[in-house]
mmCIF file of C-alpha atoms and ligand atoms in Angstrom:
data_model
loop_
_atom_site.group_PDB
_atom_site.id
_atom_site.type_symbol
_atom_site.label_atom_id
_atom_site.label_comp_id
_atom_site.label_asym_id
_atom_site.label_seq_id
_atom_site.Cartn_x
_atom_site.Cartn_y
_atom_site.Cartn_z
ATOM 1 C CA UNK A 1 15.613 8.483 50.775
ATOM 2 C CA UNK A 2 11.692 8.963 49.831
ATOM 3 C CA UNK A 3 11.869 5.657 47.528
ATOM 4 C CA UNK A 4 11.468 7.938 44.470
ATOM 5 C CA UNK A 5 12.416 5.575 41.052
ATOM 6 C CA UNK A 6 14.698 7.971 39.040
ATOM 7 C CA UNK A 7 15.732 5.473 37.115
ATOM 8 C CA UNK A 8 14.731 2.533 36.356
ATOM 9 C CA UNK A 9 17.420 -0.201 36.614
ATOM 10 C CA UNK A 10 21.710 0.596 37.300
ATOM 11 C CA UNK A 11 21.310 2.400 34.015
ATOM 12 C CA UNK A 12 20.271 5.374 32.418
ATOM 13 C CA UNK A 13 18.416 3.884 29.778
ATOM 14 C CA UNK A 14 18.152 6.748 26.704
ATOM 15 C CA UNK A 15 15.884 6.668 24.021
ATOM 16 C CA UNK A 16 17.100 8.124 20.819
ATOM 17 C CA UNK A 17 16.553 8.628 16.833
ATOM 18 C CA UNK A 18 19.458 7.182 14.709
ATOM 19 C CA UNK A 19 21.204 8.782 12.882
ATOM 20 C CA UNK A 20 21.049 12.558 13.958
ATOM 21 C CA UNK A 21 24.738 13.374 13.511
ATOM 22 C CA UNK A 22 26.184 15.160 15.758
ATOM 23 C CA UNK A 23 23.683 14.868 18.581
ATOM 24 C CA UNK A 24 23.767 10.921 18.543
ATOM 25 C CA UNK A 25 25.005 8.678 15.543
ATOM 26 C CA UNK A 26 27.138 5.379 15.294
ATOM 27 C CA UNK A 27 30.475 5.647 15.102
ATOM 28 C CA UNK A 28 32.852 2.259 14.957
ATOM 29 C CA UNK A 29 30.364 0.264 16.390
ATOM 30 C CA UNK A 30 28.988 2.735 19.289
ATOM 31 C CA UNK A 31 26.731 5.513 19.774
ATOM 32 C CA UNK A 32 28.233 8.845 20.114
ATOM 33 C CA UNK A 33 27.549 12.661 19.614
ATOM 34 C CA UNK A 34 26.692 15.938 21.273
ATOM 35 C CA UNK A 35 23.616 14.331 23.737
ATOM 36 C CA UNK A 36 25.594 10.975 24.247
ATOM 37 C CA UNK A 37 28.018 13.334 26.363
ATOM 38 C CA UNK A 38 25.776 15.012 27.580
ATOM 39 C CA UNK A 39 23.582 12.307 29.301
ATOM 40 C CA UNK A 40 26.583 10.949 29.927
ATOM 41 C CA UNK A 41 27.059 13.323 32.708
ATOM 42 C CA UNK A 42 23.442 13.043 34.148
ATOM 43 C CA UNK A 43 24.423 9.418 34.220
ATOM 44 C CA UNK A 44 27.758 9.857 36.206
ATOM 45 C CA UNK A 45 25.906 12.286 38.872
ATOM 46 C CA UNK A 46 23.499 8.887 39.683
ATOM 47 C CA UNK A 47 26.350 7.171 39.961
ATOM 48 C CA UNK A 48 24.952 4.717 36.809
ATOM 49 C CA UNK A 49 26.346 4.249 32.924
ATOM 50 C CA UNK A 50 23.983 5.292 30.213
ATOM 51 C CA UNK A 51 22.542 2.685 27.701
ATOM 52 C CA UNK A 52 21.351 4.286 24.652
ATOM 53 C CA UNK A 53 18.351 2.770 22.845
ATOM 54 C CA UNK A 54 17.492 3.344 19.187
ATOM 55 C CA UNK A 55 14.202 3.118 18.280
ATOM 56 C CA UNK A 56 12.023 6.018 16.081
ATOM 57 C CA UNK A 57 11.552 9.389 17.138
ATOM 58 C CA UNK A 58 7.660 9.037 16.514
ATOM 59 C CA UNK A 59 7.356 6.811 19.271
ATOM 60 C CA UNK A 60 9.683 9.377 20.833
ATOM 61 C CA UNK A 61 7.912 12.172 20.450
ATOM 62 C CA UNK A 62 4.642 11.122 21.319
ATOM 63 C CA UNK A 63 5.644 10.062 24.666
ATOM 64 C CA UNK A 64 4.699 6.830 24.190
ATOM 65 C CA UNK A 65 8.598 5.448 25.244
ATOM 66 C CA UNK A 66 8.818 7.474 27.654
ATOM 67 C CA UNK A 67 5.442 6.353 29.399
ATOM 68 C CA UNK A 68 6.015 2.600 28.526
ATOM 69 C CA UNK A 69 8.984 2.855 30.359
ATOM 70 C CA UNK A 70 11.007 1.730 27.116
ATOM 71 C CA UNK A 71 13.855 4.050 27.943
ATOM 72 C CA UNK A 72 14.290 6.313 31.511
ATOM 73 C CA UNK A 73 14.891 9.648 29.218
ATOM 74 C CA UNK A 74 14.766 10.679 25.986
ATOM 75 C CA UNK A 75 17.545 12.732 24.229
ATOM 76 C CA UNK A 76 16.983 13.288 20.440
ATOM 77 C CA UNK A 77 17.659 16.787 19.506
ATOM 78 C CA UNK A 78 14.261 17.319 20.211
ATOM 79 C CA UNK A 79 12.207 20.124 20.504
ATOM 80 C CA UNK A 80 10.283 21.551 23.747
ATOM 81 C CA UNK A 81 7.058 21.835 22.123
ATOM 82 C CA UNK A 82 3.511 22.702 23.565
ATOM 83 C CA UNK A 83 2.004 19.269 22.666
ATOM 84 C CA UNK A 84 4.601 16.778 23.548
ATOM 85 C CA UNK A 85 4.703 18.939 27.105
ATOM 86 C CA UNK A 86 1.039 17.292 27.590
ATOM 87 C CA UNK A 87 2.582 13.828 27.230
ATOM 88 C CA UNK A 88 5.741 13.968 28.751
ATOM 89 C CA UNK A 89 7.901 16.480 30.673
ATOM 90 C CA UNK A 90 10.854 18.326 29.377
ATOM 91 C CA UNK A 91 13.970 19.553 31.359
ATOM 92 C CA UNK A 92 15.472 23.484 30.935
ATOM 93 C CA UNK A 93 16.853 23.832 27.537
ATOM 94 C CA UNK A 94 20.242 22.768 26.319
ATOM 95 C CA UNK A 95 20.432 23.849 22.431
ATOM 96 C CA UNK A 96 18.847 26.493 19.931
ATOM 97 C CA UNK A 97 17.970 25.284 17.016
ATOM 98 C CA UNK A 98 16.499 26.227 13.569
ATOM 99 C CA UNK A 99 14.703 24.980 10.378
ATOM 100 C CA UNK A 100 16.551 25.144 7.394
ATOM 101 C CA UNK A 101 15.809 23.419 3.640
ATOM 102 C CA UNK A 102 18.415 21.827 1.506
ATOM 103 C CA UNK A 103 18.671 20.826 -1.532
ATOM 104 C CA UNK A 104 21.008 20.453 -4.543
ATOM 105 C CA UNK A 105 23.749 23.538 -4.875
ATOM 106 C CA UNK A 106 21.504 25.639 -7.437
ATOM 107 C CA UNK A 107 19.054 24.717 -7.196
ATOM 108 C CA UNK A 108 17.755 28.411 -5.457
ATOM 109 C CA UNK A 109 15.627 27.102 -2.631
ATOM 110 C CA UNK A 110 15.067 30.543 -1.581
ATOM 111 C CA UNK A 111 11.561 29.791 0.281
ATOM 112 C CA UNK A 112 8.969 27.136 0.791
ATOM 113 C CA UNK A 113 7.296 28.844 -2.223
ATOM 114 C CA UNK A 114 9.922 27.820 -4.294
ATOM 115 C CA UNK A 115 8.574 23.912 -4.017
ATOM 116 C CA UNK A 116 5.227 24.590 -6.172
ATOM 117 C CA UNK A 117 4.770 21.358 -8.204
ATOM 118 C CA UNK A 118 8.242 19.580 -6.732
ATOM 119 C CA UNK A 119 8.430 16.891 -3.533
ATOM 120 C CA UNK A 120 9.712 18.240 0.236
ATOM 121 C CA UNK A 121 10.864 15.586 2.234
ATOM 122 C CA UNK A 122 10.198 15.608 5.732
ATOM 123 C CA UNK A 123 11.347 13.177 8.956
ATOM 124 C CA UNK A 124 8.091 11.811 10.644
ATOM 125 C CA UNK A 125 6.949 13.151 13.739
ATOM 126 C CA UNK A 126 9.203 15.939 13.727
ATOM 127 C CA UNK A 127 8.674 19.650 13.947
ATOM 128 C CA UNK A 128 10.081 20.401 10.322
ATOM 129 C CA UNK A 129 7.338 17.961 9.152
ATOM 130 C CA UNK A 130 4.838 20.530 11.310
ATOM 131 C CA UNK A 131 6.718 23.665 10.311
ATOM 132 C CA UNK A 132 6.238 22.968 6.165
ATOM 133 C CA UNK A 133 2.772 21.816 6.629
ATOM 134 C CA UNK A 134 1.585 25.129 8.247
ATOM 135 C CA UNK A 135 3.610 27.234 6.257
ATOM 136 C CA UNK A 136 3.062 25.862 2.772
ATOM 137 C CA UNK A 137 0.026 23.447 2.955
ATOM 138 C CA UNK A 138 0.016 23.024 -0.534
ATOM 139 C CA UNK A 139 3.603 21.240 -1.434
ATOM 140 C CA UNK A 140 4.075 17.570 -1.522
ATOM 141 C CA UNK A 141 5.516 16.296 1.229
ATOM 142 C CA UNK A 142 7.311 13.180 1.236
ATOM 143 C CA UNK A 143 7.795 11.582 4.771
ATOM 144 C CA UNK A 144 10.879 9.410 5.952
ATOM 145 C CA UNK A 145 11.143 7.257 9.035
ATOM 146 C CA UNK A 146 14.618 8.659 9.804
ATOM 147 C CA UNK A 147 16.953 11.418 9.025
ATOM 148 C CA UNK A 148 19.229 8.850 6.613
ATOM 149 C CA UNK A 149 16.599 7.969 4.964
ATOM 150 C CA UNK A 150 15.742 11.742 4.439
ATOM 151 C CA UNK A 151 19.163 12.807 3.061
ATOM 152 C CA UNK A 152 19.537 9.807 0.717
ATOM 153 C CA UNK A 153 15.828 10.476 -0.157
ATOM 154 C CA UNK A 154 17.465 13.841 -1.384
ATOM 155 C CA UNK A 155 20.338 12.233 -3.048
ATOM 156 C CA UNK A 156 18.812 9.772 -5.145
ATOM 157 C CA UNK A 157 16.227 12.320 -6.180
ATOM 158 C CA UNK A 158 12.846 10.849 -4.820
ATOM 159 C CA UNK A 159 12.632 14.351 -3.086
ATOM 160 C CA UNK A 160 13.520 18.177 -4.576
ATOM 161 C CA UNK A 161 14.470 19.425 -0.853
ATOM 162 C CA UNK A 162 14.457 18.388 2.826
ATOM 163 C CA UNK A 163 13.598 20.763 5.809
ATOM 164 C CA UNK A 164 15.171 19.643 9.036
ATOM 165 C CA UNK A 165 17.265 21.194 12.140
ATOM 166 C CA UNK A 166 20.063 23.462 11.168
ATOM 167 C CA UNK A 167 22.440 21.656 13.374
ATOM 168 C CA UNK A 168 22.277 18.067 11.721
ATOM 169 C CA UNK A 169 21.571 19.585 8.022
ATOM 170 C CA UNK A 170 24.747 22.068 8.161
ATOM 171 C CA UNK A 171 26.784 18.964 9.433
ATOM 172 C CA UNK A 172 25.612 16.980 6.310
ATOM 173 C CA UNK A 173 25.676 19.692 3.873
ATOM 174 C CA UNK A 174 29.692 20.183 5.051
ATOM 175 C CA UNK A 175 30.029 16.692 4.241
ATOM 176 C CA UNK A 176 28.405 17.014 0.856
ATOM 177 C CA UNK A 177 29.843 19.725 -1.497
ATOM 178 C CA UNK A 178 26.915 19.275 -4.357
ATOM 179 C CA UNK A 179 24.535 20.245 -1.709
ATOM 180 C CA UNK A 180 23.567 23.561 -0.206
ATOM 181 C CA UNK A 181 20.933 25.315 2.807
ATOM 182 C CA UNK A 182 18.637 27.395 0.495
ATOM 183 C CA UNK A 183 16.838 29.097 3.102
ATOM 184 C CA UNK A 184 16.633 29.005 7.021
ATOM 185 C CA UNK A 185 13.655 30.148 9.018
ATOM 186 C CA UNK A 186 13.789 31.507 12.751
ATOM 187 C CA UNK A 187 11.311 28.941 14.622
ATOM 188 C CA UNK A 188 13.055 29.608 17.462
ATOM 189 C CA UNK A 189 13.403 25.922 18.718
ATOM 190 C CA UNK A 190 14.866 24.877 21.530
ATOM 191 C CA UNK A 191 15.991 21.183 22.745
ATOM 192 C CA UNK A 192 15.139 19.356 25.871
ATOM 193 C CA UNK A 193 15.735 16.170 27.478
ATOM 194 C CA UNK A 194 12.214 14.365 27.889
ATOM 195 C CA UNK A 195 11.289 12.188 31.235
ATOM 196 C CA UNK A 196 7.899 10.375 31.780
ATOM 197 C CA UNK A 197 5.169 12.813 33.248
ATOM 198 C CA UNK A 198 6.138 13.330 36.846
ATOM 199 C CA UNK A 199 10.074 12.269 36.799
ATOM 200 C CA UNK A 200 10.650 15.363 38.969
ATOM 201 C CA UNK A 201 13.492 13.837 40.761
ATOM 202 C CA UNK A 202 15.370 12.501 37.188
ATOM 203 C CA UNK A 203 14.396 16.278 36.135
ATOM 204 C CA UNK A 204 16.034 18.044 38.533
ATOM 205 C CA UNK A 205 19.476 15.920 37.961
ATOM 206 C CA UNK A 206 19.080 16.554 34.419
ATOM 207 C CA UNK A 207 18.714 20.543 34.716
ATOM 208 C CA UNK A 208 21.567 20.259 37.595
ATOM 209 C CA UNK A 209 23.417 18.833 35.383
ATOM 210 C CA UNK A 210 22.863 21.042 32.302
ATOM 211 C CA UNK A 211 23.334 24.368 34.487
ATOM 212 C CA UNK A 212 26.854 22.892 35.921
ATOM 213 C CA UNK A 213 28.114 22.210 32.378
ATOM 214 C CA UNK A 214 27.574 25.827 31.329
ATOM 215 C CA UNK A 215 29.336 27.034 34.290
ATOM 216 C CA UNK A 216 32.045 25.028 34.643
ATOM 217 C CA UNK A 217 33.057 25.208 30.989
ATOM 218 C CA UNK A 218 32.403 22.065 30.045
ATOM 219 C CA UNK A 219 29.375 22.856 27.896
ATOM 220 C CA UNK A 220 31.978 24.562 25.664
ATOM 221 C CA UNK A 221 34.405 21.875 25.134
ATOM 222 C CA UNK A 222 31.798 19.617 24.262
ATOM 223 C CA UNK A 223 30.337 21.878 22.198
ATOM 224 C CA UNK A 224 33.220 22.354 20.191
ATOM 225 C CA UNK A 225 33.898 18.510 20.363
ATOM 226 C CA UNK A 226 30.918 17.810 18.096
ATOM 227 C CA UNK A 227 30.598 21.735 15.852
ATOM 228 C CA UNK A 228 34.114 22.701 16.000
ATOM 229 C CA UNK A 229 35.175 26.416 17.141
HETATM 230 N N1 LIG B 1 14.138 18.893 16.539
HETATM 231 C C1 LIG B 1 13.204 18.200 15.716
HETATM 232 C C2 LIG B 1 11.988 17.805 16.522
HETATM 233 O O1 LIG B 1 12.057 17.799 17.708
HETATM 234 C C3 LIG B 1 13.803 16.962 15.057
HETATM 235 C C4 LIG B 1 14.347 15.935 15.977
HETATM 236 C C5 LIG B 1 14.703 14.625 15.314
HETATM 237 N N2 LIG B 1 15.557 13.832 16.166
HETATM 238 C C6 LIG B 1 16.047 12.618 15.876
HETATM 239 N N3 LIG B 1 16.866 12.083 16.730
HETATM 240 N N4 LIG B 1 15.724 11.972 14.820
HETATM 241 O O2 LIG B 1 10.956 17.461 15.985
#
């Protein structure tokens, strides 16, 4: 009752950034990870199926999916921040996160001051990007549409280091043994799930649902699903 539109069609339509392994990334054909299960539940309390959308976090981050009504939410890994909360709402947080820089094993990328005359990659839009450029307005930063594009920007040598979240760069860095986190700075970041300004009725599902997966447990399990114990 009260003809409020939390979503938009039978699904949960979810805009996302591919790849951003473990929070959503294809697997055999399908998109899974950390926020796939977890919208997955916000979808199952509306009684719907999630669709997830792939399209780049710019248009993400700016709201401008959101608004369009491209997707219903958005669930990227991404940051509550001060000036995407002008464009778009966020619901109560659901992961900590960090900054950290990588780069080859060696290669002592103790600070940002270690990148004096060398190339930083950086994924557009994204608060990494933001987080180098007031810390260290000086270094070269190369930008990349997409997190792949980032790491193999890395690997191939176009860039001397990459800053991005701790979650998705540890994950890599496991994955490749040549690599190493040279540093990792406390920004304090936190994830939410973004809904077009006013959604208060989607938002309230969402931060039901992210409050009855701590309880219950299954927060935990899905946790450990995507990091491990
Ligand atoms: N947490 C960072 C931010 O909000 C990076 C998010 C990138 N997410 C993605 N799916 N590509 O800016």
């Amino acid at each position: 009752p009260g003809g409020v539109t939390l979503i938009q069609s039978g699904k949960v339509l979810t805009c996302t950034g591919l790849p951003y392994e473990p929070f959503q990334f294809e697997k055999d054909g399908k998109v899974v990870g950390f926020d796939v299960d977890l919208v997955d539940l916000v979808a199952k309390k509306l009684n719907a199926t999630q669709e997830v959308i792939d399209t780049p976090f710019e248009g993400i981050q700016s709201g401008v999916d959101l608004n369009s009504g491209k997707c219903d939410l958005a669930a990227a890994g991404m940051t509550i921040d001060d000036t995407r909360k002008e464009n778009f709402d966020f619901s109560d947080p659901y992961f900590d996160a960090t900054q950290v820089l990588v780069g080859k094993k060696g290669a002592g990328l103790t600070g940002l001051d270690k990148l004096q005359g060398k190339k930083l990659g950086v994924q557009n839009g994204t608060t990494g990007a933001k987080y180098a450029k007031e810390k260290a307005p000086d270094v070269e930063q190369v930008v990349f549409e997409d997190l792949g594009l980032l790491l193999s920007g890395l690997e191939t040598g176009a860039v001397d280091a990459a800053i991005n979240d701790n979650g998705v760069v540890y994950d890599w860095v496991n994955k490749h043994a040549d690599y190493e986190v040279g540093t990792e700075f406390a920004t304090g970041e936190q994830y939410g799930i973004g809904v077009k300004k006013g959604n208060t009725a989607l938002l309230k599902v969402i931060n039901e649902t992210i409050a009855e997966t701590r309880a219950s447990g299954q927060y935990d399990t899905i946790y450990e699903k995507w990091f491990g114990k």
